[in-house]
XYZ file of C-alpha atoms in Angstrom:
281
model
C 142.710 -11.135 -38.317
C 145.655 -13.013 -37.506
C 149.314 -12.271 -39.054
C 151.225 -15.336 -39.489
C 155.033 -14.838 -39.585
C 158.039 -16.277 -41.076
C 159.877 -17.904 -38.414
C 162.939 -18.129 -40.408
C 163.075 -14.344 -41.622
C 161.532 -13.047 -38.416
C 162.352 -15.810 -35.672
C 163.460 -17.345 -33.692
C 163.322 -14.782 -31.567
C 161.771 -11.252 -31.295
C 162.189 -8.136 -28.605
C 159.387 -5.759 -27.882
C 159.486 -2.579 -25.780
C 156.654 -1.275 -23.946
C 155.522 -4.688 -23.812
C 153.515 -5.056 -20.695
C 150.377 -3.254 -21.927
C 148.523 -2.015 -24.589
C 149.814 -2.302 -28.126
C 152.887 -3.454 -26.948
C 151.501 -6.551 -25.027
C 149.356 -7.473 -28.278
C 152.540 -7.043 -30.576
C 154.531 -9.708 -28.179
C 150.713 -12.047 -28.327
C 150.299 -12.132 -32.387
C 154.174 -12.605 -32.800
C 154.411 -15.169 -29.906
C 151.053 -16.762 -31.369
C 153.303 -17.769 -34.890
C 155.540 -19.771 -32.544
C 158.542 -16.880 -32.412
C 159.774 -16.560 -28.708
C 159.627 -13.034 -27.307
C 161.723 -10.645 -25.105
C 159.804 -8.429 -23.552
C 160.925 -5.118 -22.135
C 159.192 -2.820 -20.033
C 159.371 -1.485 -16.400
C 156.458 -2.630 -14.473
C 157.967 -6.407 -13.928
C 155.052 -7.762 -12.013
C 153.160 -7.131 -15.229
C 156.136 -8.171 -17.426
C 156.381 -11.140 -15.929
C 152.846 -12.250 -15.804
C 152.512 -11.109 -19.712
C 155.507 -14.032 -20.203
C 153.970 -16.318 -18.152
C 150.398 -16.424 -19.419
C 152.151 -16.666 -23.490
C 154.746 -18.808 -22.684
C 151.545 -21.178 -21.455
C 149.573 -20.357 -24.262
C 151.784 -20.558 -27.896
C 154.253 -22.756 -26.444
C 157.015 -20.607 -26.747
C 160.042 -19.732 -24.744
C 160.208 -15.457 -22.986
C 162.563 -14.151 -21.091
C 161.631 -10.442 -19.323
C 163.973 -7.790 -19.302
C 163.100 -5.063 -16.612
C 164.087 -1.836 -17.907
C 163.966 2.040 -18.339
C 164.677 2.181 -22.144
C 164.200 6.188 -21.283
C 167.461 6.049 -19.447
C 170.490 7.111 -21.413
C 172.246 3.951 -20.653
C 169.910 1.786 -21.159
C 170.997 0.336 -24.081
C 173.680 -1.703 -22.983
C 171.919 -3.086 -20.311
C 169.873 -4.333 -23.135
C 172.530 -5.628 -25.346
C 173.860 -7.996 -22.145
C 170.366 -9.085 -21.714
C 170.169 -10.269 -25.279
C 173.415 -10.853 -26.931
C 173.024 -14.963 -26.567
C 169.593 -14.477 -28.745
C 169.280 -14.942 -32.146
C 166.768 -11.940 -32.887
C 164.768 -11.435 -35.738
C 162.174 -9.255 -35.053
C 162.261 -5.951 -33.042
C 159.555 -3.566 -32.324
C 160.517 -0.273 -31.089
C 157.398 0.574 -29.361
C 157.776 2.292 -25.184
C 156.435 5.194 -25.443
C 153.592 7.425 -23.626
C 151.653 10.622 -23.825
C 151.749 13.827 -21.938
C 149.013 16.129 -23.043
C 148.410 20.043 -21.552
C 149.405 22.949 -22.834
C 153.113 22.639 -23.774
C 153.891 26.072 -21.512
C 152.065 24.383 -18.250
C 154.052 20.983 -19.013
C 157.239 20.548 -16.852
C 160.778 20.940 -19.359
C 162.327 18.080 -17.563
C 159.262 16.104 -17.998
C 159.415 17.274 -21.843
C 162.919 16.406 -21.620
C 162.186 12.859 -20.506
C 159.959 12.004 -22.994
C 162.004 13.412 -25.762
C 164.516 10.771 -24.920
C 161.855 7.797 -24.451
C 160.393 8.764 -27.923
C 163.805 9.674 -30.135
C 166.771 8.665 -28.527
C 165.510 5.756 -27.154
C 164.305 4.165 -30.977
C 167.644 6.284 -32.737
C 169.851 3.395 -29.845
C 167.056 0.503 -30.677
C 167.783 0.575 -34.297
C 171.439 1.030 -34.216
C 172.220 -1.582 -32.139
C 169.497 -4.148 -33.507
C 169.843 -2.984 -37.133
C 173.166 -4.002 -37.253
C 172.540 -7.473 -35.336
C 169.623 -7.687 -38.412
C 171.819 -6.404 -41.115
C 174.742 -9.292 -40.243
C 172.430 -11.771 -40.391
C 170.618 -10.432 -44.111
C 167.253 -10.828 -42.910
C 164.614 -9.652 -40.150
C 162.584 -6.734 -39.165
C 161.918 -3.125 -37.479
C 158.970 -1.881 -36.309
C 158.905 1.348 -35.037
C 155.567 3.178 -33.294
C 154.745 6.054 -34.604
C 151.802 7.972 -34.459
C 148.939 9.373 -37.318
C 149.227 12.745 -38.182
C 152.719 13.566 -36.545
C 154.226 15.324 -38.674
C 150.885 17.905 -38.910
C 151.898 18.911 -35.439
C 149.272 18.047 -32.687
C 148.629 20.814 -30.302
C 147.823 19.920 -26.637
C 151.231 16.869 -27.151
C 153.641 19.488 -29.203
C 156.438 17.439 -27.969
C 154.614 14.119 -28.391
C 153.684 14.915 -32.060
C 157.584 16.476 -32.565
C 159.212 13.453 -31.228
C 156.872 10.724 -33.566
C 157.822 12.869 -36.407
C 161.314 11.889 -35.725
C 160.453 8.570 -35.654
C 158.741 8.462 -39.274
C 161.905 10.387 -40.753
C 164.095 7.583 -39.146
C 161.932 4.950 -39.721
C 161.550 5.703 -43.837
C 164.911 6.670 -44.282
C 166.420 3.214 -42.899
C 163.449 1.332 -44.711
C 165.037 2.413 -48.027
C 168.810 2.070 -46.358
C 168.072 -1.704 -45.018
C 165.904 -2.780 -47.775
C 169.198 -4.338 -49.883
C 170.187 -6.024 -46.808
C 167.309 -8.045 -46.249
C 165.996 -6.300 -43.388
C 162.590 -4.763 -43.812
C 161.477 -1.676 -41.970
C 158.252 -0.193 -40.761
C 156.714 2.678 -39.199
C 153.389 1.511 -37.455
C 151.433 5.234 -37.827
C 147.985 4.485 -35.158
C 145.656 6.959 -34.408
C 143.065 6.376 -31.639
C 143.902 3.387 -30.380
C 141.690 1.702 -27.257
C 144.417 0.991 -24.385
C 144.713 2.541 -21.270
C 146.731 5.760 -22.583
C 143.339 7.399 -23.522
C 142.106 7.869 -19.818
C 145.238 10.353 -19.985
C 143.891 12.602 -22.324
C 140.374 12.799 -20.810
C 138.758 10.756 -23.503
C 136.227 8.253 -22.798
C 135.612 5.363 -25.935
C 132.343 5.849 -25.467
C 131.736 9.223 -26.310
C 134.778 9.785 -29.024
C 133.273 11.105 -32.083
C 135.419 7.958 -33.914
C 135.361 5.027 -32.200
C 139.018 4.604 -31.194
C 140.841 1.242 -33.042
C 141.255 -2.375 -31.418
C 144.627 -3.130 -30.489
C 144.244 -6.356 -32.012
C 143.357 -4.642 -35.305
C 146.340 -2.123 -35.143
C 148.896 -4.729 -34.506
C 147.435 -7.023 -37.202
C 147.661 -4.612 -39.656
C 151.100 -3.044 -38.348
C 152.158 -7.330 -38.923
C 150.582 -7.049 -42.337
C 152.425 -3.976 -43.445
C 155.906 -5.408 -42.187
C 155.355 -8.741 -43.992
C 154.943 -6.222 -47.204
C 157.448 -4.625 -46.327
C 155.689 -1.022 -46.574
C 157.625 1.670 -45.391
C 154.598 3.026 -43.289
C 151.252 1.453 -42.349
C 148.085 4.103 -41.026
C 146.103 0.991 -39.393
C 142.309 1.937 -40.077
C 140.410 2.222 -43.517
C 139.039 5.237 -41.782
C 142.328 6.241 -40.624
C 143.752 6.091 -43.664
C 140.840 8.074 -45.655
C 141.403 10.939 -42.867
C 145.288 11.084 -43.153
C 144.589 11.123 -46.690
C 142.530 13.756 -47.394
C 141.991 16.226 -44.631
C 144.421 19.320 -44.646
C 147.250 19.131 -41.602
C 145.350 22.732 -40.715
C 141.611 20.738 -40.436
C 143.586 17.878 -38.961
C 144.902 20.427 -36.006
C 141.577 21.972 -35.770
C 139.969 18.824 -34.984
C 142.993 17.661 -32.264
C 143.069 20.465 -30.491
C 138.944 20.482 -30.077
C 138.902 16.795 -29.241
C 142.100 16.894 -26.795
C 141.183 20.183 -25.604
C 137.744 18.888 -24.674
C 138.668 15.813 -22.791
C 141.525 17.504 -20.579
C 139.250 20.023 -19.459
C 136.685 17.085 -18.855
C 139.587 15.407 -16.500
C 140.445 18.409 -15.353
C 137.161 19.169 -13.735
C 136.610 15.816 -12.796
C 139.570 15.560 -10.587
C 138.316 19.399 -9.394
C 135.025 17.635 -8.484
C 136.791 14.790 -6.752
C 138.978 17.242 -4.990
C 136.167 18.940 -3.598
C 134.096 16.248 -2.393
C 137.110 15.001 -0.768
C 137.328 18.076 1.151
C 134.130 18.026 1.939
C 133.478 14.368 3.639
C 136.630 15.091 5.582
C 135.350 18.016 7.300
């Protein structure tokens, strides 16, 4: 399903973070496929630039790739410079990745770091861009968070803390900006198919819910903004779940699914490790 956007509310430019895979990638696609030009910004510029390159070809639309750390506590003015000649109307908040384990066996300054990719880093996004938005009385946020956060999800404690932030912030300023003319929402996806999953051990395949398209979670994220909903669950299924299993089932079922796959990877890599040793004796 494609999501076709209003060039003069949400053009004619947009920014997305995170955009050189995954969800991000197919946010800067569907919006670039409406004929908005899109700033993408991510760290991997090989991929960032190829990403501009092959849409630029394909929509007909101007990019321009800014390489960047957005988990860096400066970051943000290094992304104001890049920008500030750009007439944006769209921005999607959405760098972000998962560290699953137990949260005692998980490094604090790797906690730390993540904290700051998945709070501080949206907290500077929407300051800076809501008031860019807010001047010109029209435009959007979209800001990734994730199903079931505020439940807690054991095996990504800090993962799960830090998205909860994100859907406080994000519903708060959709009621703040609404008389302004700048609509906000929280993009809540569950299993989503992109590479992040081979992090937590869990193979497509064999997940007992086939995890979502990223095509289908961005369409409907697109479709929620354009309603201007304060928060969109992508997923009928998704939805049903979120609705009406308890946040003490919903933990249950987390912690048996993630527990599951990271001891899969873990013996995996323990298998890998060993035949290794063993061809190079």
């Amino acid at each position: 399903m494609r999501v076709a956007l209003d060039k003069k509310r949400f053009g004619p430019w947009a920014l997305v973070t995170g955009a050189s895979s995954g969800i991000g990638k197919e946010f800067a696609r569907q919006i670039a496929a409406s004929g908005i030009n899109i700033v993408l910004v991510a760290r991997r510029e090989g991929l960032l630039k190829e990403v501009g390159v092959e849409f630029s070809k394909r929509y007909g639309v101007e990019h321009r790739a800014v390489v960047l750390d957005v988990s860096r506590e400066d970051f943000i003015g290094q992304l104001a410079s890049a920008t500030d000649d750009l007439d944006i109307g769209l921005v999607v908040s959405n760098a972000g990745t998962g560290n699953p384990g137990e949260f005692l066996k998980l490094d604090r300054q790797l906690l730390q770091a993540t904290l700051r990719l998945s709070t501080m880093a949206h907290l500077d996004i929407t300051h800076h861009f809501g008031a860019k938005l807010a001047k010109r009385k029209r435009g959007g946020l979209i800001l990734a968070g994730a199903m079931g956060a505020e439940g807690g999800v054991p095996c990504m404690a800090n993962d799960g803390a830090a998205k909860a932030y994100v859907h406080s912030l994000g519903e708060a300023l959709h009621y703040e900006f609404k008389p302004l003319g700048v609509y906000v929402t929280v993009l809540a996806a569950g299993f989503t198919n992109t590479a992040v999953l081979e992090k937590f051990g869990l193979d497509p395949k064999t997940m007992p819910m086939k995890p979502m398209s990223v095509e289908q979670c961005v369409s409907e994220g697109l479709s929620g903004l354009l309603k201007n909903r304060s928060k969109i669950v992508p997923g009928r299924m998704n939805r049903i779940l979120n609705a009406l299993v308890p946040a003490s089932l919903a933990r249950k079922m987390e912690a048996d699914l993630l527990g599951k796959g990271l001891a899969s990877k873990s013996a995996s890599a323990g298998s890998s490790s060993s035949l290794a040793g063993s061809t190079g004796s």
